């Protein structure tokens, strides 16, 4: 059996602190439009109040570009491979 936990505390009107079993997040916004920031990243949710319709856009965390040292070494090796040395 799976056990879930979620609790939301209103700090001031328009700002909530959300606690769950795995993470903590903060939500800011008004009815129909809100932004959430937490350990899993950022998301923006917009909806039509009273209809049950909403859409959420998850803003992925930016990752650092991969270290291209390996790619440069491979290119250098391939360039030198076609040449014959005498």
Coordinates of N, CA, C and O in Angstrom, one line a residue, residues 13-71:
X13 N -1.5 36.1 1.3 CA -2.4 35.9 0.1 C -1.5 35.9 -1.1 O -0.8 36.9 -1.4
X14 N -1.6 34.9 -1.9 CA -0.9 34.8 -3.2 C 0.4 34.0 -3.0 O 1.1 33.9 -4.0
X15 N 0.8 33.6 -1.8 CA 2.1 32.9 -1.6 C 1.9 31.7 -0.7 O 1.4 31.8 0.4
X16 N 2.2 30.5 -1.2 CA 2.0 29.2 -0.5 C 3.4 28.5 -0.3 O 4.2 28.5 -1.2
X17 N 3.5 27.8 0.8 CA 4.6 26.8 1.0 C 4.0 25.4 0.9 O 3.1 25.1 1.6
X18 N 4.6 24.6 0.0 CA 4.1 23.3 -0.2 C 5.1 22.2 0.3 O 6.2 22.3 0.0
X19 N 4.6 21.3 1.1 CA 5.4 20.3 1.7 C 4.9 18.9 1.2 O 3.7 18.7 1.3
X20 N 5.8 18.1 0.8 CA 5.4 16.7 0.4 C 6.4 15.8 1.0 O 7.4 16.2 1.6
X21 N 6.2 14.5 0.7 CA 7.1 13.5 1.3 C 8.5 13.6 0.7 O 9.5 13.3 1.4
X22 N 8.6 14.1 -0.5 CA 9.9 14.1 -1.2 C 10.5 15.5 -1.3 O 11.7 15.6 -1.6
X23 N 9.7 16.6 -1.3 CA 10.3 17.9 -1.6 C 9.5 19.0 -1.0 O 8.4 18.8 -0.4
X24 N 10.1 20.2 -1.1 CA 9.5 21.5 -0.6 C 9.4 22.4 -1.8 O 10.4 22.4 -2.6
X25 N 8.3 23.1 -1.9 CA 8.3 24.1 -3.0 C 7.5 25.3 -2.5 O 6.8 25.3 -1.5
X26 N 7.6 26.4 -3.3 CA 6.8 27.6 -3.1 C 6.0 27.9 -4.3 O 6.5 27.8 -5.4
X27 N 4.8 28.4 -4.1 CA 3.9 28.8 -5.2 C 3.5 30.2 -5.0 O 3.1 30.6 -3.9
X28 N 3.5 31.0 -6.1 CA 3.0 32.3 -6.1 C 2.1 32.6 -7.2 O 2.3 32.0 -8.3
X29 N 1.0 33.3 -7.0 CA 0.1 33.6 -8.1 C -1.3 33.9 -7.6 O -1.5 34.1 -6.4
X30 N -2.2 34.0 -8.5 CA -3.6 34.3 -8.3 C -4.4 33.2 -8.9 O -3.9 32.4 -9.7
X31 N -5.7 33.2 -8.6 CA -6.6 32.2 -9.2 C -6.5 32.3 -10.7 O -6.7 33.3 -11.3
X32 N -6.1 31.1 -11.3 CA -6.1 31.1 -12.8 C -4.7 31.1 -13.3 O -4.4 30.7 -14.4
X33 N -3.7 31.6 -12.5 CA -2.3 31.7 -13.0 C -1.4 31.7 -11.8 O -1.5 32.5 -10.9
X34 N -0.4 30.7 -11.8 CA 0.5 30.6 -10.7 C 1.8 30.0 -11.2 O 1.9 29.4 -12.3
X35 N 2.9 30.3 -10.5 CA 4.2 29.7 -10.7 C 4.7 29.0 -9.5 O 4.5 29.5 -8.4
X36 N 5.3 27.9 -9.7 CA 5.8 27.1 -8.6 C 7.3 26.8 -8.8 O 7.8 26.5 -9.9
X37 N 8.1 27.0 -7.7 CA 9.5 26.8 -7.7 C 9.8 25.8 -6.7 O 9.5 26.0 -5.5
X38 N 10.6 24.8 -7.0 CA 10.9 23.8 -6.0 C 12.2 23.0 -6.5 O 12.9 23.4 -7.4
X39 N 12.5 22.0 -5.7 CA 13.7 21.2 -6.0 C 13.7 20.5 -7.3 O 14.7 20.2 -7.9
X40 N 12.5 20.3 -7.9 CA 12.4 19.6 -9.2 C 12.4 20.6 -10.3 O 12.2 20.2 -11.5
X41 N 12.5 21.8 -10.1 CA 12.5 22.9 -11.1 C 11.4 23.9 -11.0 O 10.8 24.0 -9.9
X42 N 11.1 24.5 -12.1 CA 10.0 25.6 -12.1 C 8.9 25.1 -13.0 O 9.2 24.5 -14.0
X43 N 7.7 25.6 -12.7 CA 6.6 25.3 -13.6 C 5.6 26.5 -13.5 O 5.5 27.1 -12.4
X44 N 4.9 26.7 -14.6 CA 3.9 27.8 -14.7 C 2.6 27.1 -15.0 O 2.6 26.3 -16.0
X45 N 1.5 27.4 -14.3 CA 0.2 26.8 -14.6 C -0.8 27.9 -14.8 O -0.9 28.8 -14.0
X46 N -1.6 27.8 -15.9 CA -2.7 28.7 -16.2 C -3.9 27.9 -16.4 O -3.9 26.8 -16.9
X47 N -5.0 28.4 -16.0 CA -6.3 27.7 -16.1 C -7.5 28.7 -16.2 O -7.4 29.9 -15.9
X48 N -8.6 28.1 -16.5 CA -9.9 28.8 -16.5 C -10.6 28.4 -15.2 O -11.1 27.3 -15.1
X49 N -10.7 29.3 -14.2 CA -11.3 29.0 -12.9 C -12.8 28.6 -13.1 O -13.5 29.1 -13.9
X50 N -13.1 27.5 -12.4 CA -14.4 27.0 -12.4 C -14.7 26.0 -13.5 O -15.8 25.3 -13.4
X51 N -13.8 25.8 -14.4 CA -14.0 24.8 -15.5 C -13.3 23.5 -15.3 O -13.6 22.5 -15.9
X52 N -12.2 23.5 -14.5 CA -11.4 22.3 -14.4 C -10.3 22.2 -15.4 O -9.6 21.2 -15.5
X53 N -10.3 23.2 -16.4 CA -9.3 23.2 -17.4 C -8.1 23.9 -17.0 O -8.2 25.1 -16.6
X54 N -6.9 23.3 -17.3 CA -5.6 24.0 -17.0 C -4.5 23.4 -17.8 O -4.6 22.4 -18.4
X55 N -3.4 24.2 -17.9 CA -2.3 23.8 -18.7 C -1.0 24.1 -17.8 O -1.0 25.2 -17.2
X56 N -0.1 23.2 -17.8 CA 1.2 23.4 -17.1 C 2.4 23.4 -18.0 O 2.5 22.5 -18.8
X57 N 3.3 24.3 -17.9 CA 4.5 24.3 -18.6 C 5.7 24.1 -17.6 O 5.8 24.9 -16.7
X58 N 6.4 23.1 -17.8 CA 7.6 22.8 -17.0 C 8.8 23.4 -17.6 O 9.1 23.2 -18.7
X59 N 9.5 24.2 -16.8 CA 10.7 24.8 -17.2 C 11.9 24.0 -16.7 O 12.1 23.9 -15.5
X60 N 12.5 23.3 -17.6 CA 13.6 22.4 -17.3 C 14.8 23.1 -16.7 O 15.1 24.2 -17.1
X61 N 15.5 22.4 -15.8 CA 16.7 23.0 -15.3 C 17.7 23.0 -16.4 O 17.8 22.1 -17.2
X62 N 18.5 24.1 -16.5 CA 19.5 24.2 -17.5 C 20.7 23.3 -17.1 O 21.1 23.3 -15.9
X63 N 21.3 22.6 -18.0 CA 22.4 21.8 -17.7 C 23.7 22.5 -18.4 O 23.6 23.2 -19.4
X64 N 24.8 22.2 -17.8 CA 26.0 22.8 -18.3 C 26.3 22.1 -19.6 O 26.1 20.9 -19.8
X65 N 26.9 22.8 -20.6 CA 27.3 22.1 -21.8 C 28.3 21.0 -21.5 O 29.2 21.1 -20.7
X66 N 28.2 19.9 -22.3 CA 29.1 18.8 -22.0 C 30.6 19.2 -22.4 O 30.8 20.0 -23.2
X67 N 31.5 18.7 -21.6 CA 32.9 18.9 -21.9 C 33.3 18.3 -23.2 O 33.1 17.1 -23.4
X68 N 33.7 19.1 -24.1 CA 34.0 18.6 -25.5 C 35.5 18.2 -25.7 O 35.9 18.1 -26.8
X69 N 36.2 18.0 -24.6 CA 37.6 17.6 -24.7 C 37.7 16.2 -25.5 O 38.5 16.1 -26.4
X70 N 36.8 15.3 -25.2 CA 36.8 14.0 -25.9 C 36.5 14.1 -27.3 O 37.2 13.5 -28.2
X71 N 35.6 15.0 -27.7 CA 35.3 15.2 -29.1 C 36.5 15.8 -29.8 O 36.8 15.4 -30.9

